Amino acid sequence: MSAGSIPSGNQIKDPGYPTSSENYLTNSKGALSWLLTLDHKRIGVMYLIGVMTAFFGAGLLALLIRLHLFRPEGAVFSGPEANNWYNQVFTLHGAIMVFLFIIPSIPAALGNFLVPVMLGAKDVAFPRLNLSSFYLWVAGALFFIAALLASRLDTGWTFYTPYSTTTDTSVILATSGAFILGFSSIFTGLNFIVTINTMRPPGMTWFRMPLFLWATYATSIIQVLATPVLGITLLLLIAEKVMHIGIFDPEFNGDPVTFQHFFWFYSHPAVYIMILPAFGVISDLISVHSHKRIFGYRFIAYSSIAIALLGFLVWGHHMFTSGMGPLTTIIFSALTFTVSVPSAIKVFNWLATMYKGSISLTTPMCFAISFIFLFTIGGLTGLHLGTLATDMHLHDTYFVVAHFHYVMVGGTLVAFLGALFHWWPKMFGKMYNETGGRISALVIFLGFNLTFLPQFVLGSRGMPRRYATYDPEFQTLHQVSTYGTLLLGVGLLISLVVLLRSLYKGERAPANPWGGATLEWQCTSPPPFYNFDRPPLVGDPYDFSDIFWDSENERYVTIEPDRKIAPVEQPEPVHAEGNH
Amino acid sequence: MSTIEAAAENAHDAHGHDHDHPSFLAHHFDTPEQQFDSGKLGIWLFLVTEILFFSGMFCAYAIFRMLRPDVFEGCSQFLNTKLGAINTGVLLFSSLTMAWAVRCSQTRQNKGLVAMLASTLSCAMIFLGVKAIEYSHKWEMGLLPAGLFTFDQNNPHPETDTHYLFYICLPFMFLLAGVVLWLIISLVRGNEFHVKCAKPLTVVAICFFVGIGLGMILESGDSSHSEEEGLEEEVMMAEAVELGNESVLQKISRDDTNSGAKSELIARARQSDTAGTSIVQEGQIISGAIVSVEEDVMTKRQAGVFFSIYYCMTGVHAIHILFGIGFLVWLLVRAVREDFNPQYFGPVDYVGLYWHLVDLIWIYLFPLLYLIR
Ligand code: HEM
Ligand SMILES: [Cu+2]
């Protein structure tokens, strides 16, 4: 990969740079051309802005929670309402993070941008539906914020009955918000399934699809199959609240555990909505930045589907202590273990891909490596929780909090950031400062571990979750955790600054800055409005043998042996000095 | 919007591939087949989500029916089987007209298409009209979801000054008035397209009140039931059969309009007639399903839950009918505009599939709620 490594006698294939009338960012102007756009790339960018805003807001709430826990008696909120305030803050933090940030983050924001381009299509199958998904997301978000302003929602993001049916906080507003968001999620998933099924150009077979698309496909299946159940659950909860239908409310003969069943039938698959796209991102990142074919393509592809389907069978592990029968709990526990098998398959395949690859430690790769590390911890601690005997002790403690933050933040968020740094040049046509990016990855990694490792210890020592105050014996660990949060926040800010700065100061990005072989690197950065003039030539997405570093122009290029078009009369022997 | 369309046009021209793009083919599809297949897969997936959406309520139904079969059987008597059956018939017929409409759109029979869509719409309206009768009648009796349940068996028809039926009808009256106004204006202006749209829609709007009328006739037919006079005796006989244990069935059968309970009692009385006294032996109780009902079943916590489930399921179903009506009206207008042809009939097909699903759900709701005996 050094200078002059491009073998001579070859043609360089590079799409160059887009003109401003081609560039999807500039080909039409005015606010309306964005707000009413049907272009999947612009919708993706709007989602990106939306989810980042949600993340920022919920992140500030998280900071507030951690600062409050700096002291055993609570450092931030005081007075008789202190505990209520605390409950409201963690509720909104959790609900916004889950429904407004993590679920739409990779699938809706990056997926919208990437799926058609990676597939070689002009757009998703239903562009109008796509735009309406976005507006449903906005409407749902507004409902949530209305709930914040109407205030006092303090049920936690799980809306468990009977508390949620008896409290007079703004449950109805918030659940309506979640209901609308559910439809947004369903429509996005439906759109992607249809797109991947019917919009593949000639040559794009199922097994030539980048693994990100496989992961998106699996995610979409879950979105379509699980989210309607959340929809009806929330609708029934609203009905319960308005007219006491007595399905969940014990006062009228209802059964709160039924609510938990309904809720987790969605929400466990939903945790795979959060993590599967991250798996897809990591598969692509690891392969591209190791410049090596992905190891076990089919295993990774099938394991995504396996996770999506198995994920529907394990919801009961959230309710081991809710009074299910002993046999039921044993079955759910055993099924829970089976889900970890496909997850482990993926981790092994990523490691095998890196083995003997020529790894470039770019910013996306730094994030990808820290993903593997953190997700492994998160997944393995899931097994502690899936084991009946240990879960009796660990349930509803900080151990659970640490577990799901390792998978959701250490997993999904880190993968999201990795993906953002990886595809940023493609999305906005600008290169960012690599050093800055790497530093942010490192600071995030350190800050994250400092925040959540102590929580495993706290939980196993008996610190319950969702408490505003605690025994002084836990103080040291809580304080370490709070310091970690500050560090994590700094890391995230560095990322933001690096990315935003690139928009103004960054160099123009070449079409293929990393040496990827998937289709999106074959169109200009940023892509033209139509993605591809004509259906692109589809090759193996992980075959890097004809991609070379062009040090003169700081870019990767695809090369093709020279070919004479239509040999006229006397076919001359083709000189074969090139590759082959 | 104009900017984007302009941009799309430009891009089109630049790439010069609009020669083989007919006007109904969206720019990002290559062929009409691809567009049709995408739509078809999309609507099937959507139907899957609909089924899962209802599955939550079917689960709730299964759970509570398993826990308290007696409550379900007892309360089911309050649902008027005749009205339910009529509605089932109406919906089945509408499925037929819908399928016919799809056929018309494939064979370029535009008049037929409009007529079939209008028939489907009319059936939907009749369905809603009958449902309005059912709902308002139950609301007046206080047969409401658990929290609002006020039914009192000693006074099943309390005086209320809320005219529920009127409130339900109100939006439909406005609708009718609006459509008629539209028809008149477009007649006066001589706008042919609008007349063609408004005419069938007027019929459709009237059909809601046809449904109301139908429902009323069937309801009143019930309370003037010919067997009413004999009821007191029958009840007494039934009481004897059950050794003085007054069952809920007898209590609820005092309600004149509850034809289901009455006929049940009559049937049981006849049964015990023919069986003579041999059934009642040494304190044995005939093990009819309803005999073991607790006396206080008509309470918030028992019957209330049944009616909760009833309203949730039929209510959500009715909302789906309303959405279906919206889609069908949209199709009707497009059909009048002659948008559909043998190459492009996707929307009719998709709405048709949706409509069949909504019917199918009712086909399940009817026996599960009305026909438990
Ligand atoms: C890899 C295999 C995994 C296993 C075996 C596993 C297992 C578990 C178990 C048993 C619990 C319940 C603990 C309790 O409440 O006592 C739990 C909670 C949780 N897990 Fe996982 N998990 C896994 C992966 C994930 C992933 C990938 C995510 C999200 C991206 C996730 C998110 C969560 C969340 C959010 C909770 C807590 C929900 C709440 O109570 O608020 N888990 N996990
Ligand atoms: Cu779970």
mmCIF file of N, CA and C in Angstrom, chain A residues 27-29 32-33 36-38 122-128 179 183 186-187 190 193-194 197-200 224-226 228-229 231-232 235-236 239 242-247 250-255 258 262 529-530 533, chain B residues 1 3-4 7-8 11-12 15 17 21 27-30 34-35 37-43 45-46 48-50 52-57 59-60 63-64 68 145-148 300-302 304-305 308-309 311-312 316:
data_model
loop_
_atom_site.group_PDB
_atom_site.id
_atom_site.type_symbol
_atom_site.label_atom_id
_atom_site.label_comp_id
_atom_site.label_asym_id
_atom_site.label_seq_id
_atom_site.Cartn_x
_atom_site.Cartn_y
_atom_site.Cartn_z
ATOM 1 N N ASN A 27 -28.085 19.875 -5.070
ATOM 2 C CA ASN A 27 -28.724 19.920 -6.389
ATOM 3 C C ASN A 27 -30.061 20.643 -6.389
ATOM 4 N N SER A 28 -30.655 20.859 -5.219
ATOM 5 C CA SER A 28 -31.782 21.784 -5.167
ATOM 6 C C SER A 28 -31.654 22.548 -3.860
ATOM 7 N N LYS A 29 -32.201 23.730 -3.844
ATOM 8 C CA LYS A 29 -31.940 24.605 -2.696
ATOM 9 C C LYS A 29 -33.226 25.021 -2.010
ATOM 10 N N LEU A 32 -37.593 24.139 1.811
ATOM 11 C CA LEU A 32 -38.640 23.207 1.397
ATOM 12 C C LEU A 32 -38.072 22.034 0.618
ATOM 13 N N SER A 33 -37.020 22.275 -0.126
ATOM 14 C CA SER A 33 -36.453 21.188 -0.908
ATOM 15 C C SER A 33 -35.874 20.123 0.015
ATOM 16 N N LEU A 36 -39.472 18.589 2.149
ATOM 17 C CA LEU A 36 -40.393 17.763 1.363
ATOM 18 C C LEU A 36 -39.647 16.791 0.461
ATOM 19 N N THR A 37 -38.376 16.599 0.718
ATOM 20 C CA THR A 37 -37.599 15.762 -0.185
ATOM 21 C C THR A 37 -38.065 14.320 -0.137
ATOM 22 N N LEU A 38 -37.924 13.632 -1.258
ATOM 23 C CA LEU A 38 -38.185 12.205 -1.254
ATOM 24 C C LEU A 38 -36.887 11.425 -1.407
ATOM 25 N N LYS A 122 -31.803 3.216 -6.920
ATOM 26 C CA LYS A 122 -31.911 4.670 -6.984
ATOM 27 C C LYS A 122 -32.513 5.238 -5.717
ATOM 28 N N ASP A 123 -33.376 4.467 -5.096
ATOM 29 C CA ASP A 123 -34.017 4.967 -3.875
ATOM 30 C C ASP A 123 -34.602 3.769 -3.149
ATOM 31 N N VAL A 124 -35.209 4.016 -1.987
ATOM 32 C CA VAL A 124 -35.949 2.936 -1.338
ATOM 33 C C VAL A 124 -37.229 2.693 -2.136
ATOM 34 N N ALA A 125 -37.903 1.599 -1.826
ATOM 35 C CA ALA A 125 -39.064 1.240 -2.641
ATOM 36 C C ALA A 125 -40.187 2.261 -2.511
ATOM 37 N N PHE A 126 -40.382 2.796 -1.299
ATOM 38 C CA PHE A 126 -41.500 3.724 -1.099
ATOM 39 C C PHE A 126 -40.986 5.046 -0.530
ATOM 40 N N PRO A 127 -40.541 5.941 -1.386
ATOM 41 C CA PRO A 127 -39.949 7.187 -0.880
ATOM 42 C C PRO A 127 -40.925 8.024 -0.064
ATOM 43 N N ARG A 128 -42.180 8.047 -0.475
ATOM 44 C CA ARG A 128 -43.148 8.859 0.267
ATOM 45 C C ARG A 128 -43.361 8.320 1.674
ATOM 46 N N PHE A 179 -46.269 5.301 20.716
ATOM 47 C CA PHE A 179 -47.131 4.643 19.725
ATOM 48 C C PHE A 179 -46.831 5.166 18.322
ATOM 49 N N PHE A 183 -44.974 3.383 14.766
ATOM 50 C CA PHE A 183 -45.346 3.331 13.359
ATOM 51 C C PHE A 183 -44.211 3.800 12.479
ATOM 52 N N ILE A 186 -42.002 0.854 12.165
ATOM 53 C CA ILE A 186 -42.572 -0.192 11.310
ATOM 54 C C ILE A 186 -42.416 0.189 9.841
ATOM 55 N N PHE A 187 -42.743 1.429 9.510
ATOM 56 C CA PHE A 187 -42.704 1.816 8.097
ATOM 57 C C PHE A 187 -41.280 1.780 7.566
ATOM 58 N N LEU A 190 -40.461 -1.901 7.027
ATOM 59 C CA LEU A 190 -41.185 -2.421 5.865
ATOM 60 C C LEU A 190 -40.534 -1.948 4.567
ATOM 61 N N ILE A 193 -37.275 -3.890 3.924
ATOM 62 C CA ILE A 193 -37.468 -5.277 3.483
ATOM 63 C C ILE A 193 -37.841 -5.286 2.008
ATOM 64 N N VAL A 194 -38.811 -4.442 1.645
ATOM 65 C CA VAL A 194 -39.245 -4.436 0.248
ATOM 66 C C VAL A 194 -38.101 -3.974 -0.648
ATOM 67 N N ASN A 197 -35.693 -6.738 -1.128
ATOM 68 C CA ASN A 197 -36.238 -7.842 -1.916
ATOM 69 C C ASN A 197 -36.408 -7.504 -3.381
ATOM 70 N N THR A 198 -36.878 -6.312 -3.675
ATOM 71 C CA THR A 198 -37.289 -6.076 -5.061
ATOM 72 C C THR A 198 -36.424 -5.078 -5.817
ATOM 73 N N MET A 199 -35.543 -4.366 -5.141
ATOM 74 C CA MET A 199 -34.838 -3.295 -5.845
ATOM 75 C C MET A 199 -33.390 -3.646 -6.154
ATOM 76 N N ARG A 200 -32.989 -4.883 -5.954
ATOM 77 C CA ARG A 200 -31.599 -5.219 -6.234
ATOM 78 C C ARG A 200 -31.338 -5.177 -7.736
ATOM 79 N N VAL A 224 -40.800 -5.058 11.927
ATOM 80 C CA VAL A 224 -42.129 -5.299 11.395
ATOM 81 C C VAL A 224 -42.910 -6.270 12.275
ATOM 82 N N LEU A 225 -42.230 -7.248 12.843
ATOM 83 C CA LEU A 225 -42.951 -8.269 13.593
ATOM 84 C C LEU A 225 -43.183 -7.907 15.059
ATOM 85 N N ALA A 226 -42.296 -7.152 15.649
ATOM 86 C CA ALA A 226 -42.426 -6.909 17.088
ATOM 87 C C ALA A 226 -43.164 -5.613 17.390
ATOM 88 N N PRO A 228 -45.680 -3.911 16.163
ATOM 89 C CA PRO A 228 -47.141 -3.843 16.308
ATOM 90 C C PRO A 228 -47.615 -4.289 17.686
ATOM 91 N N VAL A 229 -46.899 -5.234 18.279
ATOM 92 C CA VAL A 229 -47.320 -5.709 19.602
ATOM 93 C C VAL A 229 -47.121 -4.604 20.631
ATOM 94 N N GLY A 231 -47.349 -1.533 19.870
ATOM 95 C CA GLY A 231 -48.417 -0.599 19.540
ATOM 96 C C GLY A 231 -49.694 -0.933 20.297
ATOM 97 N N ILE A 232 -50.110 -2.196 20.205
ATOM 98 C CA ILE A 232 -51.375 -2.549 20.850
ATOM 99 C C ILE A 232 -51.223 -2.500 22.367
ATOM 100 N N LEU A 235 -51.596 1.023 23.316
ATOM 101 C CA LEU A 235 -52.977 1.440 23.115
ATOM 102 C C LEU A 235 -53.844 0.936 24.266
ATOM 103 N N LEU A 236 -53.630 -0.332 24.640
ATOM 104 C CA LEU A 236 -54.402 -0.880 25.752
ATOM 105 C C LEU A 236 -54.052 -0.146 27.045
ATOM 106 N N ALA A 239 -55.943 2.963 26.988
ATOM 107 C CA ALA A 239 -57.340 2.665 27.289
ATOM 108 C C ALA A 239 -57.510 2.370 28.774
ATOM 109 N N VAL A 242 -57.514 5.632 30.551
ATOM 110 C CA VAL A 242 -58.656 6.502 30.293
ATOM 111 C C VAL A 242 -59.927 5.907 30.878
ATOM 112 N N MET A 243 -60.170 4.613 30.629
ATOM 113 C CA MET A 243 -61.457 4.080 31.086
ATOM 114 C C MET A 243 -61.332 2.794 31.882
ATOM 115 N N HIS A 244 -60.128 2.481 32.337
ATOM 116 C CA HIS A 244 -59.928 1.308 33.200
ATOM 117 C C HIS A 244 -60.532 0.049 32.609
ATOM 118 N N ILE A 245 -59.886 -0.460 31.572
ATOM 119 C CA ILE A 245 -60.465 -1.628 30.923
ATOM 120 C C ILE A 245 -60.214 -2.904 31.704
ATOM 121 N N GLY A 246 -59.388 -2.838 32.741
ATOM 122 C CA GLY A 246 -59.253 -4.025 33.582
ATOM 123 C C GLY A 246 -58.474 -5.159 32.954
ATOM 124 N N ILE A 247 -57.625 -4.858 31.983
ATOM 125 C CA ILE A 247 -56.779 -5.929 31.450
ATOM 126 C C ILE A 247 -55.452 -5.959 32.201
ATOM 127 N N PRO A 250 -54.965 -4.223 38.273
ATOM 128 C CA PRO A 250 -55.479 -5.195 39.230
ATOM 129 C C PRO A 250 -56.732 -4.713 39.958
ATOM 130 N N GLU A 251 -56.928 -3.419 40.036
ATOM 131 C CA GLU A 251 -58.118 -2.935 40.714
ATOM 132 C C GLU A 251 -59.381 -3.453 40.038
ATOM 133 N N PHE A 252 -59.288 -3.683 38.724
ATOM 134 C CA PHE A 252 -60.442 -4.202 37.990
ATOM 135 C C PHE A 252 -60.174 -5.602 37.477
ATOM 136 N N ASN A 253 -59.473 -6.386 38.272
ATOM 137 C CA ASN A 253 -59.246 -7.773 37.925
ATOM 138 C C ASN A 253 -58.181 -7.987 36.863
ATOM 139 N N GLY A 254 -57.482 -6.918 36.493
ATOM 140 C CA GLY A 254 -56.454 -7.072 35.468
ATOM 141 C C GLY A 254 -55.197 -7.682 36.047
ATOM 142 N N ASP A 255 -54.234 -7.951 35.178
ATOM 143 C CA ASP A 255 -53.032 -8.648 35.599
ATOM 144 C C ASP A 255 -51.798 -7.882 35.136
ATOM 145 N N THR A 258 -49.321 -9.557 32.862
ATOM 146 C CA THR A 258 -49.678 -9.598 31.440
ATOM 147 C C THR A 258 -49.058 -8.418 30.711
ATOM 148 N N PHE A 262 -46.522 -8.611 27.508
ATOM 149 C CA PHE A 262 -46.740 -7.878 26.258
ATOM 150 C C PHE A 262 -45.563 -6.953 25.989
ATOM 151 N N PHE A 529 -27.477 12.842 -6.968
ATOM 152 C CA PHE A 529 -28.899 12.716 -6.631
ATOM 153 C C PHE A 529 -29.436 11.329 -6.958
ATOM 154 N N TYR A 530 -28.995 10.780 -8.112
ATOM 155 C CA TYR A 530 -29.540 9.505 -8.556
ATOM 156 C C TYR A 530 -28.721 8.297 -8.158
ATOM 157 N N ASP A 533 -25.750 6.377 -12.420
ATOM 158 C CA ASP A 533 -26.288 6.677 -13.748
ATOM 159 C C ASP A 533 -27.024 5.483 -14.312
ATOM 160 N N MET B 1 -42.503 21.783 -2.945
ATOM 161 C CA MET B 1 -42.550 20.570 -3.742
ATOM 162 C C MET B 1 -42.011 20.847 -5.126
ATOM 163 N N THR B 3 -39.669 22.599 -6.302
ATOM 164 C CA THR B 3 -38.225 22.510 -6.517
ATOM 165 C C THR B 3 -37.778 21.080 -6.742
ATOM 166 N N ILE B 4 -38.313 20.187 -5.912
ATOM 167 C CA ILE B 4 -37.864 18.807 -6.037
ATOM 168 C C ILE B 4 -38.304 18.247 -7.368
ATOM 169 N N ALA B 7 -36.146 19.368 -9.880
ATOM 170 C CA ALA B 7 -34.867 18.669 -9.832
ATOM 171 C C ALA B 7 -35.004 17.293 -10.444
ATOM 172 N N ALA B 8 -36.088 16.628 -10.074
ATOM 173 C CA ALA B 8 -36.279 15.292 -10.607
ATOM 174 C C ALA B 8 -36.362 15.345 -12.119
ATOM 175 N N ALA B 11 -32.921 15.824 -13.528
ATOM 176 C CA ALA B 11 -32.129 14.611 -13.468
ATOM 177 C C ALA B 11 -32.600 13.640 -14.545
ATOM 178 N N HIS B 12 -33.909 13.590 -14.675
ATOM 179 C CA HIS B 12 -34.484 12.716 -15.693
ATOM 180 C C HIS B 12 -33.897 13.029 -17.052
ATOM 181 N N HIS B 15 -30.283 12.188 -17.547
ATOM 182 C CA HIS B 15 -29.967 10.788 -17.762
ATOM 183 C C HIS B 15 -30.725 10.194 -18.925
ATOM 184 N N HIS B 17 -33.559 8.837 -19.462
ATOM 185 C CA HIS B 17 -34.244 7.545 -19.545
ATOM 186 C C HIS B 17 -35.708 7.685 -19.180
ATOM 187 N N HIS B 21 -40.497 5.348 -19.519
ATOM 188 C CA HIS B 21 -41.187 5.494 -18.242
ATOM 189 C C HIS B 21 -42.592 5.999 -18.456
ATOM 190 N N HIS B 27 -40.081 7.193 -10.643
ATOM 191 C CA HIS B 27 -38.779 7.304 -11.302
ATOM 192 C C HIS B 27 -37.778 6.262 -10.851
ATOM 193 N N HIS B 28 -37.914 5.775 -9.570
ATOM 194 C CA HIS B 28 -36.855 4.908 -9.079
ATOM 195 C C HIS B 28 -37.091 3.448 -9.412
ATOM 196 N N PHE B 29 -38.194 3.158 -10.080
ATOM 197 C CA PHE B 29 -38.419 1.783 -10.520
ATOM 198 C C PHE B 29 -38.039 1.644 -11.985
ATOM 199 N N ASP B 30 -37.589 0.446 -12.332
ATOM 200 C CA ASP B 30 -37.210 0.235 -13.722
ATOM 201 C C ASP B 30 -38.386 -0.210 -14.575
ATOM 202 N N GLN B 34 -41.709 -4.371 -11.470
ATOM 203 C CA GLN B 34 -40.972 -4.136 -10.229
ATOM 204 C C GLN B 34 -41.802 -3.277 -9.278
ATOM 205 N N GLN B 35 -42.447 -2.275 -9.839
ATOM 206 C CA GLN B 35 -43.262 -1.398 -8.998
ATOM 207 C C GLN B 35 -44.412 -2.179 -8.373
ATOM 208 N N ASP B 37 -44.639 -5.463 -7.856
ATOM 209 C CA ASP B 37 -44.149 -6.442 -6.885
ATOM 210 C C ASP B 37 -43.788 -5.771 -5.572
ATOM 211 N N SER B 38 -43.158 -4.615 -5.666
ATOM 212 C CA SER B 38 -42.790 -3.913 -4.437
ATOM 213 C C SER B 38 -44.025 -3.578 -3.634
ATOM 214 N N GLY B 39 -45.022 -3.035 -4.332
ATOM 215 C CA GLY B 39 -46.239 -2.667 -3.631
ATOM 216 C C GLY B 39 -46.894 -3.874 -2.995
ATOM 217 N N LYS B 40 -46.898 -4.964 -3.740
ATOM 218 C CA LYS B 40 -47.572 -6.162 -3.247
ATOM 219 C C LYS B 40 -46.865 -6.696 -1.999
ATOM 220 N N LEU B 41 -45.554 -6.772 -2.059
ATOM 221 C CA LEU B 41 -44.813 -7.241 -0.879
ATOM 222 C C LEU B 41 -45.044 -6.294 0.288
ATOM 223 N N GLY B 42 -45.037 -5.001 -0.042
ATOM 224 C CA GLY B 42 -45.246 -4.012 1.017
ATOM 225 C C GLY B 42 -46.580 -4.201 1.702
ATOM 226 N N ILE B 43 -47.634 -4.391 0.913
ATOM 227 C CA ILE B 43 -48.956 -4.495 1.549
ATOM 228 C C ILE B 43 -49.065 -5.794 2.328
ATOM 229 N N LEU B 45 -46.656 -7.283 3.925
ATOM 230 C CA LEU B 45 -45.956 -7.055 5.195
ATOM 231 C C LEU B 45 -46.814 -6.212 6.123
ATOM 232 N N PHE B 46 -47.473 -5.228 5.528
ATOM 233 C CA PHE B 46 -48.311 -4.380 6.348
ATOM 234 C C PHE B 46 -49.433 -5.201 6.986
ATOM 235 N N VAL B 48 -49.285 -8.268 7.777
ATOM 236 C CA VAL B 48 -48.686 -9.034 8.878
ATOM 237 C C VAL B 48 -48.647 -8.177 10.137
ATOM 238 N N THR B 49 -48.249 -6.913 9.979
ATOM 239 C CA THR B 49 -48.208 -6.065 11.175
ATOM 240 C C THR B 49 -49.616 -5.872 11.738
ATOM 241 N N GLU B 50 -50.611 -5.802 10.853
ATOM 242 C CA GLU B 50 -51.984 -5.639 11.339
ATOM 243 C C GLU B 50 -52.402 -6.849 12.164
ATOM 244 N N LEU B 52 -50.497 -8.864 13.784
ATOM 245 C CA LEU B 52 -49.808 -8.848 15.063
ATOM 246 C C LEU B 52 -50.413 -7.804 15.990
ATOM 247 N N PHE B 53 -50.853 -6.711 15.402
ATOM 248 C CA PHE B 53 -51.475 -5.666 16.195
ATOM 249 C C PHE B 53 -52.714 -6.218 16.892
ATOM 250 N N PHE B 54 -53.554 -6.920 16.127
ATOM 251 C CA PHE B 54 -54.750 -7.501 16.735
ATOM 252 C C PHE B 54 -54.395 -8.654 17.668
ATOM 253 N N SER B 55 -53.272 -9.320 17.399
ATOM 254 C CA SER B 55 -52.947 -10.505 18.189
ATOM 255 C C SER B 55 -52.837 -10.150 19.671
ATOM 256 N N GLY B 56 -52.399 -8.931 19.974
ATOM 257 C CA GLY B 56 -52.330 -8.532 21.377
ATOM 258 C C GLY B 56 -53.701 -8.665 22.035
ATOM 259 N N MET B 57 -54.719 -8.199 21.317
ATOM 260 C CA MET B 57 -56.055 -8.257 21.910
ATOM 261 C C MET B 57 -56.603 -9.677 21.918
ATOM 262 N N CYS B 59 -54.823 -12.228 22.409
ATOM 263 C CA CYS B 59 -54.177 -12.826 23.589
ATOM 264 C C CYS B 59 -54.935 -12.454 24.853
ATOM 265 N N ALA B 60 -55.224 -11.164 24.978
ATOM 266 C CA ALA B 60 -55.956 -10.726 26.167
ATOM 267 C C ALA B 60 -57.266 -11.484 26.260
ATOM 268 N N ILE B 63 -56.618 -15.071 27.400
ATOM 269 C CA ILE B 63 -56.259 -15.166 28.816
ATOM 270 C C ILE B 63 -57.498 -15.048 29.698
ATOM 271 N N PHE B 64 -58.294 -14.009 29.440
ATOM 272 C CA PHE B 64 -59.427 -13.792 30.341
ATOM 273 C C PHE B 64 -60.534 -14.816 30.128
ATOM 274 N N ARG B 68 -61.940 -16.966 33.192
ATOM 275 C CA ARG B 68 -63.343 -16.879 33.582
ATOM 276 C C ARG B 68 -64.257 -17.178 32.398
ATOM 277 N N PRO B 145 -66.820 -0.396 29.513
ATOM 278 C CA PRO B 145 -65.579 -0.970 30.020
ATOM 279 C C PRO B 145 -65.511 -0.862 31.536
ATOM 280 N N ALA B 146 -64.674 -1.716 32.124
ATOM 281 C CA ALA B 146 -64.671 -1.903 33.570
ATOM 282 C C ALA B 146 -64.800 -0.610 34.363
ATOM 283 N N GLY B 147 -63.990 0.372 34.050
ATOM 284 C CA GLY B 147 -63.954 1.562 34.879
ATOM 285 C C GLY B 147 -65.247 2.355 34.826
ATOM 286 N N LEU B 148 -65.967 2.267 33.717
ATOM 287 C CA LEU B 148 -67.153 3.097 33.539
ATOM 288 C C LEU B 148 -68.434 2.283 33.666
ATOM 289 N N LYS B 300 -68.369 -4.507 37.754
ATOM 290 C CA LYS B 300 -67.243 -3.891 37.079
ATOM 291 C C LYS B 300 -66.119 -4.884 36.859
ATOM 292 N N ARG B 301 -65.826 -5.636 37.908
ATOM 293 C CA ARG B 301 -64.626 -6.457 37.858
ATOM 294 C C ARG B 301 -64.808 -7.734 37.053
ATOM 295 N N GLN B 302 -66.072 -8.081 36.731
ATOM 296 C CA GLN B 302 -66.284 -9.312 35.963
ATOM 297 C C GLN B 302 -66.743 -8.951 34.552
ATOM 298 N N GLY B 304 -67.381 -6.179 33.424
ATOM 299 C CA GLY B 304 -66.688 -5.003 32.924
ATOM 300 C C GLY B 304 -65.510 -5.369 32.055
ATOM 301 N N VAL B 305 -64.771 -6.386 32.477
ATOM 302 C CA VAL B 305 -63.595 -6.760 31.694
ATOM 303 C C VAL B 305 -64.010 -7.327 30.354
ATOM 304 N N SER B 308 -64.795 -4.476 28.263
ATOM 305 C CA SER B 308 -63.552 -3.807 27.851
ATOM 306 C C SER B 308 -63.003 -4.468 26.609
ATOM 307 N N ILE B 309 -62.895 -5.784 26.691
ATOM 308 C CA ILE B 309 -62.304 -6.495 25.571
ATOM 309 C C ILE B 309 -63.189 -6.358 24.343
ATOM 310 N N TYR B 311 -65.158 -3.846 23.582
ATOM 311 C CA TYR B 311 -65.024 -2.517 22.974
ATOM 312 C C TYR B 311 -63.660 -2.341 22.334
ATOM 313 N N CYS B 312 -62.618 -2.852 22.975
ATOM 314 C CA CYS B 312 -61.293 -2.700 22.380
ATOM 315 C C CYS B 312 -61.250 -3.380 21.025
ATOM 316 N N VAL B 316 -61.282 -1.115 17.737
ATOM 317 C CA VAL B 316 -60.116 -1.027 16.863
ATOM 318 C C VAL B 316 -60.483 -1.521 15.470
#
